[in-house]
Every structure is written in structure tokens, then in C-alpha cells.
Tab-separated table of C-alpha atoms and ligand atoms in Angstrom:
chain	number	residue	atom	x	y	z
A	1	MET	CA	-0.019	-0.002	0.003
A	2	ASN	CA	1.321	3.366	-1.012
A	3	GLY	CA	-0.459	6.092	0.963
A	4	ASP	CA	-0.202	8.661	-1.866
A	5	CYS	CA	-1.575	6.342	-4.502
A	6	LEU	CA	-5.148	6.761	-5.778
A	7	PHE	CA	-5.569	3.137	-6.790
A	8	CYS	CA	-4.162	1.845	-3.506
A	9	LYS	CA	-6.857	3.927	-1.778
A	10	ILE	CA	-9.541	2.436	-4.069
A	11	VAL	CA	-8.178	-1.073	-3.403
A	12	ALA	CA	-8.184	-0.390	0.387
A	13	GLY	CA	-11.708	1.089	0.227
A	14	THR	CA	-10.576	4.476	1.566
A	15	ILE	CA	-11.975	5.925	-1.634
A	16	PRO	CA	-15.275	4.163	-2.367
A	17	SER	CA	-15.833	2.485	-5.767
A	18	LYS	CA	-18.369	0.197	-7.362
A	19	PRO	CA	-16.257	-2.779	-8.472
A	20	LEU	CA	-17.349	-4.899	-11.436
A	21	HIS	CA	-15.229	-7.740	-10.001
A	22	GLU	CA	-13.076	-8.285	-6.962
A	23	ASP	CA	-10.864	-11.185	-5.894
A	24	ALA	CA	-7.862	-11.745	-3.722
A	25	GLU	CA	-5.498	-10.203	-6.237
A	26	LEU	CA	-7.495	-7.908	-8.517
A	27	ILE	CA	-10.191	-5.304	-8.497
A	28	VAL	CA	-12.031	-4.165	-11.725
A	29	ILE	CA	-13.705	-0.765	-11.713
A	30	PRO	CA	-15.416	1.351	-14.322
A	31	ASP	CA	-13.218	4.211	-15.584
A	32	ILE	CA	-14.418	7.569	-14.162
A	33	ASN	CA	-13.993	9.129	-17.606
A	34	PRO	CA	-15.012	6.396	-20.035
A	35	GLN	CA	-13.679	6.502	-23.580
A	36	ALA	CA	-15.978	3.743	-24.922
A	37	PRO	CA	-19.261	2.081	-23.957
A	38	LEU	CA	-17.166	-0.404	-21.971
A	39	HIS	CA	-14.175	1.161	-20.264
A	40	ALA	CA	-12.963	-0.711	-17.184
A	41	LEU	CA	-9.669	-0.809	-15.306
A	42	VAL	CA	-8.199	-4.101	-14.119
A	43	ILE	CA	-6.109	-3.156	-11.053
A	44	PRO	CA	-3.846	-5.433	-9.026
A	45	ARG	CA	-4.127	-5.011	-5.239
A	46	THR	CA	-0.313	-4.870	-5.143
A	47	HIS	CA	1.246	-1.444	-5.743
A	48	ILE	CA	3.410	-1.667	-8.859
A	49	PRO	CA	4.068	1.883	-10.214
A	50	THR	CA	4.623	1.131	-13.938
A	51	LEU	CA	5.178	-1.783	-16.278
A	52	ASN	CA	8.907	-1.012	-15.895
A	53	ASP	CA	8.648	-2.191	-12.285
A	54	MET	CA	7.191	-5.613	-13.211
A	55	THR	CA	9.406	-8.489	-12.126
A	56	ALA	CA	9.321	-12.251	-12.675
A	57	ASP	CA	7.301	-12.445	-9.407
A	58	HIS	CA	4.500	-10.501	-11.057
A	59	GLU	CA	4.172	-12.735	-14.205
A	60	ALA	CA	1.236	-14.744	-12.897
A	61	LEU	CA	-0.483	-11.657	-11.619
A	62	VAL	CA	-0.205	-9.786	-14.932
A	63	GLY	CA	-1.378	-12.911	-16.708
A	64	ARG	CA	-4.454	-12.942	-14.493
A	65	MET	CA	-5.061	-9.258	-15.320
A	66	PHE	CA	-5.285	-10.159	-18.993
A	67	ARG	CA	-7.486	-13.200	-18.364
A	68	ARG	CA	-9.829	-11.066	-16.269
A	69	ALA	CA	-9.955	-8.511	-19.085
A	70	ALA	CA	-10.900	-11.252	-21.532
A	71	ALA	CA	-13.528	-12.597	-19.140
A	72	LEU	CA	-15.114	-9.138	-18.763
A	73	ALA	CA	-15.108	-8.558	-22.572
A	74	LYS	CA	-16.788	-11.951	-23.015
A	75	GLU	CA	-19.389	-11.232	-20.311
A	76	ARG	CA	-20.301	-7.929	-22.090
A	77	GLY	CA	-20.501	-9.563	-25.531
A	78	PHE	CA	-17.327	-8.056	-26.992
A	79	ALA	CA	-15.151	-11.130	-27.239
A	80	ASP	CA	-15.955	-11.773	-30.915
A	81	ARG	CA	-16.735	-8.195	-31.935
A	82	GLY	CA	-13.425	-7.022	-30.545
A	83	TYR	CA	-12.082	-4.917	-27.728
A	84	ARG	CA	-8.838	-3.220	-26.763
A	85	THR	CA	-6.533	-3.768	-23.785
A	86	VAL	CA	-4.006	-1.052	-22.997
A	87	PHE	CA	-1.211	-0.385	-20.511
A	88	ASN	CA	0.014	3.192	-20.643
A	89	THR	CA	3.548	3.560	-19.346
A	90	ASN	CA	5.008	6.962	-18.293
A	91	ARG	CA	4.652	10.380	-19.735
A	92	GLU	CA	4.695	10.009	-23.514
A	93	ALA	CA	2.073	7.280	-23.325
A	94	GLY	CA	-0.162	9.396	-21.087
A	95	GLN	CA	0.066	7.405	-17.834
A	96	SER	CA	-1.587	9.501	-15.152
A	97	VAL	CA	-2.030	7.016	-12.252
A	98	PHE	CA	1.224	5.375	-11.254
A	99	HIS	CA	-0.154	2.015	-10.084
A	100	ILE	CA	-0.434	-0.368	-13.031
A	101	HIS	CA	-3.867	-0.941	-14.511
A	102	LEU	CA	-5.091	-2.561	-17.673
A	103	HIS	CA	-7.639	-0.551	-19.632
A	104	VAL	CA	-10.363	-2.703	-21.205
A	105	LEU	CA	-12.308	-0.843	-23.880
A	106	GLY	CA	-15.125	-2.155	-26.068
A	107	GLY	CA	-18.307	-1.169	-27.877
A	108	ARG	CA	-16.918	0.923	-30.689
A	109	PHE	CA	-14.271	0.830	-33.428
A	110	PHE	CA	-10.783	1.777	-32.360
A	111	SER	CA	-8.301	3.299	-34.769
A	112	TRP	CA	-4.776	2.037	-35.422
A	113	PRO	CA	-2.194	3.424	-34.997
A	114	PRO	CA	-3.515	4.835	-31.667
A	115	GLY	CA	-3.473	8.578	-31.093
B	1	5GP	P1	-3.765	6.210	-17.264
B	1	5GP	O1	-3.895	7.573	-17.892
B	1	5GP	O2	-2.827	6.189	-16.074
B	1	5GP	O3	-3.437	5.107	-18.238
B	1	5GP	O4	-5.243	5.792	-16.735
B	1	5GP	C1	-5.768	6.282	-15.576
B	1	5GP	C2	-7.241	6.157	-15.739
B	1	5GP	O5	-7.840	6.288	-14.427
B	1	5GP	C3	-7.858	7.275	-16.594
B	1	5GP	O6	-8.531	6.673	-17.689
B	1	5GP	C4	-8.826	7.996	-15.659
B	1	5GP	O7	-10.022	8.366	-16.232
B	1	5GP	C5	-9.055	6.945	-14.542
B	1	5GP	N1	-9.281	7.512	-13.234
B	1	5GP	C6	-8.644	8.564	-12.662
B	1	5GP	N2	-9.105	8.785	-11.412
B	1	5GP	C7	-10.104	7.851	-11.207
B	1	5GP	C8	-10.964	7.549	-10.093
B	1	5GP	O8	-10.918	8.187	-9.052
B	1	5GP	N3	-11.823	6.512	-10.249
B	1	5GP	C9	-11.876	5.822	-11.435
B	1	5GP	N4	-12.783	4.818	-11.465
B	1	5GP	N5	-11.095	6.015	-12.432
B	1	5GP	C10	-10.225	7.051	-12.390
B	2	ZN	ZN1	-0.850	1.936	-5.582
């Protein structure tokens, strides 16, 4: 737990949220500023600031983040239509919360290359 971290506070319940899913390792919440009809954040309970801080110890955890994203997309009917999963890392990618989170976006067409 990092006392200055927004997502640690959400994980701890200090800041209330309405999780779409919770388990021992992950919490999934709707993004406060959704960029698509489905825009959720898959957040590990463990504080890892950026993907650069991921170690071999986190491999199973990050794998579970992706499987949870796929499960959510399937639940919402986007598995076959398509959806996007995104990690933003540091300034040029637009990371604004420094506790890793996997964006899961679905329900519209996404351009490539991304903006
Ligand atoms: P990043 O820019 O770091 O990749 O993504 C951070 C995301 O967190 C943004 O999409 C932003 O809208 C979302 N966000 C920021 N503050 C909150 C909050 O208090 N609650 C929720 N649910 N999402 C938040
Ligand atoms: Zn944190």
C-alpha cells in the first residue's frame, strides 16, 4: 500500500468504488472518464508503479489481469466483436495514475495506430 496512490486507496476502500469484479489479487472498476461504452480498469491489489517495475514475481499476476480483461469482454458480448486492452507507461504514453492498470475498452471501433 502506497499512501499517496489513488488506486491503493480504491483497493483499500478508503476511496469508495463500485467494483465490477473483486478477488484476492485484483479489482475491476469502471473508468471515471469512459472512452468507450465499456471502459474498465483491471487493477492489481499490489502497488506496482509502472510496467517497468514488473518483475518475474509478477508474471502470474499480470497474466491474471489479461485473463480477467478477456472474461469481462466476453461477459459484455465483446469477445468476438473485438475490444482493446492497454497499458500506458510513463509520460509520452499518457500514464496518469502510477499504479499499473489494464484498460479494457469495447463497444466501438478503435483506430490504429492509436493517437
Ligand atoms: P492512465 O492515464 O494512467 O493510463 O489511466 C488512468 C485512468 O484512471 C484514466 O482513464 C482515468 O479516467 C481513470 N481515473 C482517474 N481517477 C479515477 C478515479 O478516481 N476513479 C476511477 N474509477 N477512475 C479514475
Ligand atoms: Zn498503488
